[in-house]
Amino acid sequence: MSAPHRDFLDIRDFSRDELVSLFVLAERMRAGEYTARPLTGKALAMIFMKSSTRTRVSFEVGASQLGGTAHFLSPRDVQLGRGEPVSDTARVLARYVQGIMIRTFAHSDVELLAATADVPVINGLTDLSHPCQILADVLTIRQHLGGAHEGVPVAWIGDGNNMANSWIEAAQLLGFRLRLACPEGYDPDPAFLARARDAGADVQLLRDPRDAVAGARVVTTDVWASMGQEEEQAARIAAFAHFQVDATLMAQASPDAIFLHCLPAHRGEEVSADVIDGPQSRVWDEAENRLHIQKAIMAVLMGGERL
Ligand code: CP
Ligand code: NVA
């Protein structure tokens, strides 16, 4: 019998009102106005089947600031890497910890973990989605574009990858305009696009980056080859050659547009150095916001904080 708990596998696991409350809680945390330690005596297991800098450190530090502990588990250290089933790992971890964060390849593994573990499971990136990152990105939009996100025109340039899928879901849930420019053959997941269309979201898939950035107040992109696609790097460099966010493209967005990138970035590929290191870039605030939004998520899922 499962104890009542919530998972965060995708943005749609929260309602629109809950997402707004989550942003407000994260903003209080960023401002230093939240001093509770709702994770006192609690532990988060962090399973990383792929590399990470930001996700690992922000969850570790975030859990500690909320009074809890975080435990880093890599495939070299855990039996999951030697073939122990996800469901067995989930059952065991749930006897020790009060939450599990997982970064892995197959989204279905995270769904299986969530279905089996008797504690909240948080998606720290799969091949399909990266919801913690996109909530941090929307938090950055609120920080730099007047405190709200509704109606903001956002342009996604490049691969229709895990980030693009979560942007589509965020646009659907949170009511901003999203224009994605992806080369043919590199479209976002059709189910995410279909859900957004069925919900009447203002989301369009385009082929020309110039059409996507026209009037945008947020321009964002990501690597051309994600983790696990390293052997496709050469083919992808060719396919994405006209999809670099450079100063010429940024000049076609709104004059007050900000540039976002989840990082790590490849300067000279998906973004030019003058854009990511230039005055419109907010990538360091974006990285910082991972800490605040994930603390809000942990406080709610593991710490009993109400939305
Ligand atoms: N943006 C992001 O998730 O970074 P890491 O891969 O370093 O965790
Ligand atoms: N799309 C990238 C995001 C990294 C944070 C990847 O999956 O590798």
mmCIF file of C-alpha atoms and ligand atoms in Angstrom:
data_model
loop_
_atom_site.group_PDB
_atom_site.id
_atom_site.type_symbol
_atom_site.label_atom_id
_atom_site.label_comp_id
_atom_site.label_asym_id
_atom_site.label_seq_id
_atom_site.Cartn_x
_atom_site.Cartn_y
_atom_site.Cartn_z
ATOM 1 C CA MET A 1 0.000 0.000 0.000
ATOM 2 C CA SER A 2 1.534 3.295 -1.167
ATOM 3 C CA ALA A 3 1.824 6.184 1.266
ATOM 4 C CA PRO A 4 0.258 9.308 -0.300
ATOM 5 C CA HIS A 5 2.907 11.267 -2.184
ATOM 6 C CA ARG A 6 3.407 13.216 -5.395
ATOM 7 C CA ASP A 7 6.003 12.763 -8.084
ATOM 8 C CA PHE A 8 7.416 15.388 -10.445
ATOM 9 C CA LEU A 9 8.096 13.637 -13.730
ATOM 10 C CA ASP A 10 6.838 16.387 -16.006
ATOM 11 C CA ILE A 11 5.541 19.931 -15.762
ATOM 12 C CA ARG A 12 1.934 18.754 -16.176
ATOM 13 C CA ASP A 13 2.183 17.003 -12.797
ATOM 14 C CA PHE A 14 1.376 20.446 -11.352
ATOM 15 C CA SER A 15 -1.670 22.534 -12.207
ATOM 16 C CA ARG A 16 -1.261 26.058 -13.543
ATOM 17 C CA ASP A 17 -2.108 27.570 -10.135
ATOM 18 C CA GLU A 18 0.303 25.222 -8.388
ATOM 19 C CA LEU A 19 3.084 26.183 -10.797
ATOM 20 C CA VAL A 20 2.531 29.872 -10.072
ATOM 21 C CA SER A 21 2.619 29.141 -6.304
ATOM 22 C CA LEU A 22 5.823 27.175 -6.845
ATOM 23 C CA PHE A 23 7.406 30.193 -8.574
ATOM 24 C CA VAL A 24 6.329 32.473 -5.723
ATOM 25 C CA LEU A 25 7.822 30.053 -3.164
ATOM 26 C CA ALA A 26 11.069 29.847 -5.169
ATOM 27 C CA GLU A 27 11.156 33.653 -5.395
ATOM 28 C CA ARG A 28 10.823 33.876 -1.589
ATOM 29 C CA MET A 29 13.685 31.415 -1.296
ATOM 30 C CA ARG A 30 15.823 33.448 -3.707
ATOM 31 C CA ALA A 31 15.084 36.619 -1.715
ATOM 32 C CA GLY A 32 16.155 34.913 1.543
ATOM 33 C CA GLU A 33 12.627 35.284 2.973
ATOM 34 C CA TYR A 34 12.112 31.547 3.489
ATOM 35 C CA THR A 35 14.013 30.190 6.462
ATOM 36 C CA ALA A 36 12.107 26.969 7.252
ATOM 37 C CA ARG A 37 13.970 23.658 7.147
ATOM 38 C CA PRO A 38 11.226 21.224 6.119
ATOM 39 C CA LEU A 39 13.696 18.483 5.117
ATOM 40 C CA THR A 40 15.190 18.171 8.597
ATOM 41 C CA GLY A 41 15.907 14.492 9.224
ATOM 42 C CA LYS A 42 15.061 13.627 5.603
ATOM 43 C CA ALA A 43 17.226 12.291 2.793
ATOM 44 C CA LEU A 44 17.180 12.551 -1.005
ATOM 45 C CA ALA A 45 18.767 9.809 -3.143
ATOM 46 C CA MET A 46 20.125 11.141 -6.431
ATOM 47 C CA ILE A 47 20.612 8.551 -9.197
ATOM 48 C CA PHE A 48 22.731 9.843 -12.074
ATOM 49 C CA MET A 49 23.021 7.533 -15.104
ATOM 50 C CA LYS A 50 24.322 10.564 -17.092
ATOM 51 C CA SER A 51 26.780 13.345 -16.214
ATOM 52 C CA SER A 52 25.767 16.506 -14.379
ATOM 53 C CA THR A 53 27.210 19.631 -12.840
ATOM 54 C CA ARG A 54 24.222 21.914 -12.152
ATOM 55 C CA THR A 55 21.571 19.316 -11.327
ATOM 56 C CA ARG A 56 23.799 17.427 -8.936
ATOM 57 C CA VAL A 57 25.152 20.411 -7.027
ATOM 58 C CA SER A 58 21.881 22.369 -6.922
ATOM 59 C CA PHE A 59 19.943 19.403 -5.516
ATOM 60 C CA GLU A 60 22.730 18.622 -3.032
ATOM 61 C CA VAL A 61 23.036 22.173 -1.772
ATOM 62 C CA GLY A 62 19.280 22.715 -1.911
ATOM 63 C CA ALA A 63 18.537 19.647 0.230
ATOM 64 C CA SER A 64 21.161 20.755 2.730
ATOM 65 C CA GLN A 65 19.770 24.330 2.931
ATOM 66 C CA LEU A 66 16.344 22.833 3.691
ATOM 67 C CA GLY A 67 17.824 20.790 6.563
ATOM 68 C CA GLY A 68 18.132 17.444 4.757
ATOM 69 C CA THR A 69 20.851 15.350 3.164
ATOM 70 C CA ALA A 70 21.415 14.274 -0.451
ATOM 71 C CA HIS A 71 23.160 11.098 -1.563
ATOM 72 C CA PHE A 72 24.857 10.918 -4.975
ATOM 73 C CA LEU A 73 24.581 7.532 -6.689
ATOM 74 C CA SER A 74 26.312 6.955 -10.028
ATOM 75 C CA PRO A 75 26.188 3.787 -12.175
ATOM 76 C CA ARG A 76 29.723 3.031 -11.034
ATOM 77 C CA ASP A 77 28.518 2.933 -7.431
ATOM 78 C CA VAL A 78 25.040 1.443 -7.552
ATOM 79 C CA GLN A 79 23.849 -1.991 -8.619
ATOM 80 C CA LEU A 80 21.489 -0.383 -11.156
ATOM 81 C CA GLY A 81 24.605 0.008 -13.309
ATOM 82 C CA ARG A 82 25.180 -3.785 -13.063
ATOM 83 C CA GLY A 83 21.670 -4.731 -14.028
ATOM 84 C CA GLU A 84 19.654 -4.633 -10.771
ATOM 85 C CA PRO A 85 16.085 -3.851 -11.885
ATOM 86 C CA VAL A 86 14.847 -0.283 -11.469
ATOM 87 C CA SER A 87 11.839 -1.548 -9.527
ATOM 88 C CA ASP A 88 14.013 -3.399 -6.959
ATOM 89 C CA THR A 89 16.228 -0.327 -6.568
ATOM 90 C CA ALA A 90 13.130 1.822 -6.059
ATOM 91 C CA ARG A 91 11.677 -0.408 -3.359
ATOM 92 C CA VAL A 92 14.949 -0.517 -1.452
ATOM 93 C CA LEU A 93 15.751 3.197 -1.692
ATOM 94 C CA ALA A 94 12.254 4.043 -0.454
ATOM 95 C CA ARG A 95 13.114 2.234 2.819
ATOM 96 C CA TYR A 96 16.014 4.654 3.415
ATOM 97 C CA VAL A 97 15.113 7.997 1.878
ATOM 98 C CA GLN A 98 12.151 10.355 1.632
ATOM 99 C CA GLY A 99 12.682 11.311 -2.025
ATOM 100 C CA ILE A 100 14.484 10.113 -5.158
ATOM 101 C CA MET A 101 15.848 12.299 -7.950
ATOM 102 C CA ILE A 102 16.851 10.456 -11.088
ATOM 103 C CA ARG A 103 18.646 11.452 -14.316
ATOM 104 C CA THR A 104 18.630 8.702 -16.894
ATOM 105 C CA PHE A 105 18.039 7.808 -20.541
ATOM 106 C CA ALA A 106 14.619 6.139 -20.896
ATOM 107 C CA HIS A 107 11.716 8.131 -19.500
ATOM 108 C CA SER A 108 9.909 4.822 -18.949
ATOM 109 C CA ASP A 109 12.543 3.924 -16.330
ATOM 110 C CA VAL A 110 11.586 7.032 -14.359
ATOM 111 C CA GLU A 111 7.894 6.169 -14.688
ATOM 112 C CA LEU A 112 8.623 2.659 -13.435
ATOM 113 C CA LEU A 113 10.662 4.028 -10.542
ATOM 114 C CA ALA A 114 7.826 6.390 -9.625
ATOM 115 C CA ALA A 115 5.248 3.630 -9.862
ATOM 116 C CA THR A 116 7.301 1.371 -7.597
ATOM 117 C CA ALA A 117 8.892 3.712 -5.061
ATOM 118 C CA ASP A 118 6.814 4.653 -2.062
ATOM 119 C CA VAL A 119 8.376 8.151 -1.963
ATOM 120 C CA PRO A 120 8.307 11.181 -4.302
ATOM 121 C CA VAL A 121 10.348 10.797 -7.497
ATOM 122 C CA ILE A 122 11.764 13.857 -9.288
ATOM 123 C CA ASN A 123 12.849 13.797 -12.955
ATOM 124 C CA GLY A 124 16.331 15.310 -13.195
ATOM 125 C CA LEU A 125 16.400 14.842 -17.027
ATOM 126 C CA THR A 126 15.523 11.998 -19.339
ATOM 127 C CA ASP A 127 15.818 11.651 -23.118
ATOM 128 C CA LEU A 128 12.225 12.915 -23.203
ATOM 129 C CA SER A 129 12.061 15.880 -20.830
ATOM 130 C CA HIS A 130 13.857 18.197 -18.414
ATOM 131 C CA PRO A 131 11.099 19.774 -16.312
ATOM 132 C CA CYS A 132 13.242 21.145 -13.437
ATOM 133 C CA GLN A 133 15.308 23.125 -15.963
ATOM 134 C CA ILE A 134 12.324 24.652 -17.728
ATOM 135 C CA LEU A 135 10.748 25.738 -14.438
ATOM 136 C CA ALA A 136 14.082 27.426 -13.614
ATOM 137 C CA ASP A 137 13.971 29.063 -17.062
ATOM 138 C CA VAL A 138 10.459 30.425 -16.507
ATOM 139 C CA LEU A 139 11.603 31.671 -13.095
ATOM 140 C CA THR A 140 14.378 33.547 -14.940
ATOM 141 C CA ILE A 141 11.841 35.054 -17.337
ATOM 142 C CA ARG A 142 9.819 36.290 -14.347
ATOM 143 C CA GLN A 143 13.004 37.704 -12.799
ATOM 144 C CA HIS A 144 14.085 39.641 -15.885
ATOM 145 C CA LEU A 145 10.911 40.463 -17.790
ATOM 146 C CA GLY A 146 8.731 42.265 -15.303
ATOM 147 C CA GLY A 147 7.746 39.632 -12.745
ATOM 148 C CA ALA A 148 5.307 37.586 -14.843
ATOM 149 C CA HIS A 149 5.509 35.086 -17.648
ATOM 150 C CA GLU A 150 1.993 35.146 -19.167
ATOM 151 C CA GLY A 151 1.948 36.058 -22.839
ATOM 152 C CA VAL A 152 5.738 36.349 -23.116
ATOM 153 C CA PRO A 153 6.911 35.379 -26.635
ATOM 154 C CA VAL A 154 9.614 32.697 -26.421
ATOM 155 C CA ALA A 155 11.709 31.330 -29.322
ATOM 156 C CA TRP A 156 13.346 27.922 -29.177
ATOM 157 C CA ILE A 157 16.079 27.455 -31.801
ATOM 158 C CA GLY A 158 17.617 24.082 -32.672
ATOM 159 C CA ASP A 159 17.002 20.512 -31.620
ATOM 160 C CA GLY A 160 13.512 19.296 -30.724
ATOM 161 C CA ASN A 161 14.985 17.547 -27.701
ATOM 162 C CA ASN A 162 14.116 16.982 -24.031
ATOM 163 C CA MET A 163 14.377 20.734 -23.359
ATOM 164 C CA ALA A 164 12.109 21.596 -26.300
ATOM 165 C CA ASN A 165 9.507 19.086 -25.111
ATOM 166 C CA SER A 166 9.394 20.609 -21.630
ATOM 167 C CA TRP A 167 9.207 24.140 -23.100
ATOM 168 C CA ILE A 168 6.133 23.028 -25.074
ATOM 169 C CA GLU A 169 4.522 21.713 -21.910
ATOM 170 C CA ALA A 170 5.367 24.909 -20.033
ATOM 171 C CA ALA A 171 3.821 27.059 -22.779
ATOM 172 C CA GLN A 172 0.686 24.928 -22.602
ATOM 173 C CA LEU A 173 0.375 25.090 -18.815
ATOM 174 C CA LEU A 174 1.570 28.634 -18.229
ATOM 175 C CA GLY A 175 0.166 30.526 -21.196
ATOM 176 C CA PHE A 176 3.075 32.034 -23.063
ATOM 177 C CA ARG A 177 3.750 32.094 -26.802
ATOM 178 C CA LEU A 178 6.277 29.553 -28.057
ATOM 179 C CA ARG A 179 7.802 29.432 -31.528
ATOM 180 C CA LEU A 180 10.172 26.529 -32.153
ATOM 181 C CA ALA A 181 12.523 26.460 -35.147
ATOM 182 C CA CYS A 182 13.894 22.953 -35.679
ATOM 183 C CA PRO A 183 15.416 21.436 -38.821
ATOM 184 C CA GLU A 184 13.309 18.766 -40.475
ATOM 185 C CA GLY A 185 13.972 15.397 -38.876
ATOM 186 C CA TYR A 186 14.706 16.953 -35.475
ATOM 187 C CA ASP A 187 11.178 17.784 -34.342
ATOM 188 C CA PRO A 188 10.004 17.707 -30.735
ATOM 189 C CA ASP A 189 8.088 14.699 -29.426
ATOM 190 C CA PRO A 190 4.742 14.462 -31.283
ATOM 191 C CA ALA A 191 2.794 13.666 -28.098
ATOM 192 C CA PHE A 192 3.959 16.909 -26.441
ATOM 193 C CA LEU A 193 3.010 18.894 -29.570
ATOM 194 C CA ALA A 194 -0.377 17.162 -29.809
ATOM 195 C CA ARG A 195 -1.221 17.819 -26.148
ATOM 196 C CA ALA A 196 -0.331 21.492 -26.572
ATOM 197 C CA ARG A 197 -2.428 21.783 -29.746
ATOM 198 C CA ASP A 198 -5.397 20.005 -28.145
ATOM 199 C CA ALA A 199 -5.196 22.418 -25.212
ATOM 200 C CA GLY A 200 -5.234 25.395 -27.606
ATOM 201 C CA ALA A 201 -1.714 26.484 -26.606
ATOM 202 C CA ASP A 202 0.037 29.212 -28.630
ATOM 203 C CA VAL A 203 2.788 26.865 -29.847
ATOM 204 C CA GLN A 204 4.076 26.640 -33.437
ATOM 205 C CA LEU A 205 6.798 24.540 -35.017
ATOM 206 C CA LEU A 206 8.688 26.441 -37.759
ATOM 207 C CA ARG A 207 11.711 25.735 -39.945
ATOM 208 C CA ASP A 208 13.357 29.167 -40.160
ATOM 209 C CA PRO A 209 14.999 30.549 -36.977
ATOM 210 C CA ARG A 210 14.295 34.108 -38.194
ATOM 211 C CA ASP A 211 10.558 33.452 -38.164
ATOM 212 C CA ALA A 212 10.780 32.031 -34.645
ATOM 213 C CA VAL A 213 12.717 34.955 -33.122
ATOM 214 C CA ALA A 214 10.622 37.724 -34.732
ATOM 215 C CA GLY A 215 9.281 39.723 -31.782
ATOM 216 C CA ALA A 216 10.560 37.212 -29.199
ATOM 217 C CA ARG A 217 11.469 38.467 -25.720
ATOM 218 C CA VAL A 218 13.240 35.213 -24.874
ATOM 219 C CA VAL A 219 15.586 33.394 -27.250
ATOM 220 C CA THR A 220 16.821 30.020 -26.101
ATOM 221 C CA THR A 221 18.686 27.038 -27.474
ATOM 222 C CA ASP A 222 20.585 23.932 -26.402
ATOM 223 C CA VAL A 223 23.380 21.670 -27.619
ATOM 224 C CA TRP A 224 22.923 20.021 -30.997
ATOM 225 C CA ALA A 225 23.901 16.578 -29.674
ATOM 226 C CA SER A 226 22.493 15.682 -26.278
ATOM 227 C CA MET A 227 23.973 13.179 -23.841
ATOM 228 C CA GLY A 228 23.764 9.759 -25.476
ATOM 229 C CA GLN A 229 23.917 11.201 -29.036
ATOM 230 C CA GLU A 230 27.673 11.784 -29.139
ATOM 231 C CA GLU A 231 28.155 9.535 -32.178
ATOM 232 C CA GLU A 232 25.679 11.704 -34.146
ATOM 233 C CA GLN A 233 27.716 14.857 -33.503
ATOM 234 C CA ALA A 234 29.090 15.262 -37.063
ATOM 235 C CA ALA A 235 25.724 14.674 -38.775
ATOM 236 C CA ARG A 236 24.066 17.070 -36.368
ATOM 237 C CA ILE A 237 26.627 19.844 -36.935
ATOM 238 C CA ALA A 238 25.704 19.658 -40.634
ATOM 239 C CA ALA A 239 21.941 19.545 -40.020
ATOM 240 C CA PHE A 240 21.988 22.485 -37.577
ATOM 241 C CA ALA A 241 24.451 24.708 -39.475
ATOM 242 C CA HIS A 242 21.842 27.457 -39.974
ATOM 243 C CA PHE A 243 20.483 27.244 -36.446
ATOM 244 C CA GLN A 244 23.171 29.083 -34.470
ATOM 245 C CA VAL A 245 21.938 31.851 -32.172
ATOM 246 C CA ASP A 246 24.328 34.664 -33.109
ATOM 247 C CA ALA A 247 24.182 38.455 -32.882
ATOM 248 C CA THR A 248 22.441 38.733 -36.276
ATOM 249 C CA LEU A 249 19.631 36.436 -35.139
ATOM 250 C CA MET A 250 19.358 38.118 -31.714
ATOM 251 C CA ALA A 251 19.002 41.488 -33.499
ATOM 252 C CA GLN A 252 15.747 40.230 -35.039
ATOM 253 C CA ALA A 253 14.193 39.544 -31.648
ATOM 254 C CA SER A 254 12.676 42.243 -29.422
ATOM 255 C CA PRO A 255 15.335 44.812 -28.364
ATOM 256 C CA ASP A 256 14.807 43.823 -24.690
ATOM 257 C CA ALA A 257 15.072 40.073 -25.452
ATOM 258 C CA ILE A 258 17.063 37.890 -23.087
ATOM 259 C CA PHE A 259 19.086 34.839 -24.064
ATOM 260 C CA LEU A 260 18.783 31.592 -22.090
ATOM 261 C CA HIS A 261 20.717 28.301 -22.319
ATOM 262 C CA CYS A 262 20.446 25.435 -19.836
ATOM 263 C CA LEU A 263 24.228 24.770 -20.121
ATOM 264 C CA PRO A 264 26.602 23.175 -20.803
ATOM 265 C CA ALA A 265 27.019 25.258 -23.985
ATOM 266 C CA HIS A 266 29.188 24.818 -27.063
ATOM 267 C CA ARG A 267 30.305 28.293 -28.124
ATOM 268 C CA GLY A 268 30.563 28.480 -31.916
ATOM 269 C CA GLU A 269 27.955 25.748 -32.409
ATOM 270 C CA GLU A 270 24.426 26.394 -31.113
ATOM 271 C CA VAL A 271 25.377 29.848 -29.770
ATOM 272 C CA SER A 272 28.063 32.381 -30.600
ATOM 273 C CA ALA A 273 30.345 33.545 -27.800
ATOM 274 C CA ASP A 274 29.238 37.177 -28.170
ATOM 275 C CA VAL A 275 25.616 36.192 -27.437
ATOM 276 C CA ILE A 276 26.126 33.835 -24.499
ATOM 277 C CA ASP A 277 28.742 36.132 -22.962
ATOM 278 C CA GLY A 278 26.963 39.322 -24.038
ATOM 279 C CA PRO A 279 24.624 41.803 -22.315
ATOM 280 C CA GLN A 280 21.378 39.990 -23.217
ATOM 281 C CA SER A 281 22.498 36.682 -21.714
ATOM 282 C CA ARG A 282 20.933 35.613 -18.393
ATOM 283 C CA VAL A 283 22.440 32.133 -18.296
ATOM 284 C CA TRP A 284 24.094 32.514 -14.882
ATOM 285 C CA ASP A 285 20.871 33.647 -13.222
ATOM 286 C CA GLU A 286 19.173 30.767 -15.033
ATOM 287 C CA ALA A 287 21.674 28.306 -13.552
ATOM 288 C CA GLU A 288 21.203 29.841 -10.078
ATOM 289 C CA ASN A 289 17.445 29.504 -10.407
ATOM 290 C CA ARG A 290 17.824 25.718 -10.575
ATOM 291 C CA LEU A 291 18.651 25.868 -6.867
ATOM 292 C CA HIS A 292 15.621 27.960 -5.925
ATOM 293 C CA ILE A 293 12.997 26.106 -7.960
ATOM 294 C CA GLN A 294 14.275 22.668 -6.907
ATOM 295 C CA LYS A 295 14.233 23.731 -3.255
ATOM 296 C CA ALA A 296 10.600 24.742 -3.758
ATOM 297 C CA ILE A 297 9.846 21.375 -5.404
ATOM 298 C CA MET A 298 11.553 19.422 -2.589
ATOM 299 C CA ALA A 299 9.869 21.506 0.112
ATOM 300 C CA VAL A 300 6.466 20.683 -1.397
ATOM 301 C CA LEU A 301 7.021 17.029 -2.364
ATOM 302 C CA MET A 302 9.172 15.919 0.565
ATOM 303 C CA GLY A 303 8.729 18.589 3.226
ATOM 304 C CA GLY A 304 4.974 19.040 3.445
ATOM 305 C CA GLU A 305 5.095 22.681 2.278
ATOM 306 C CA ARG A 306 1.682 23.610 0.874
ATOM 307 C CA LEU A 307 1.112 25.324 -2.460
HETATM 308 N N1 CP B 1 21.382 22.160 -17.246
HETATM 309 C C1 CP B 1 21.708 21.020 -16.631
HETATM 310 O O1 CP B 1 20.863 20.171 -16.352
HETATM 311 O O2 CP B 1 23.025 20.933 -16.325
HETATM 312 P P1 CP B 1 23.804 19.644 -15.804
HETATM 313 O O3 CP B 1 23.819 18.648 -16.938
HETATM 314 O O4 CP B 1 25.178 20.147 -15.454
HETATM 315 O O5 CP B 1 23.093 19.090 -14.602
HETATM 316 N N1 NVA B 2 19.646 18.370 -24.094
HETATM 317 C C1 NVA B 2 20.775 18.286 -23.203
HETATM 318 C C2 NVA B 2 20.507 19.003 -21.918
HETATM 319 C C3 NVA B 2 21.635 18.979 -20.924
HETATM 320 C C4 NVA B 2 21.297 19.656 -19.632
HETATM 321 C C5 NVA B 2 21.089 16.817 -22.950
HETATM 322 O O1 NVA B 2 20.151 16.032 -22.766
HETATM 323 O O2 NVA B 2 22.263 16.456 -22.946
#
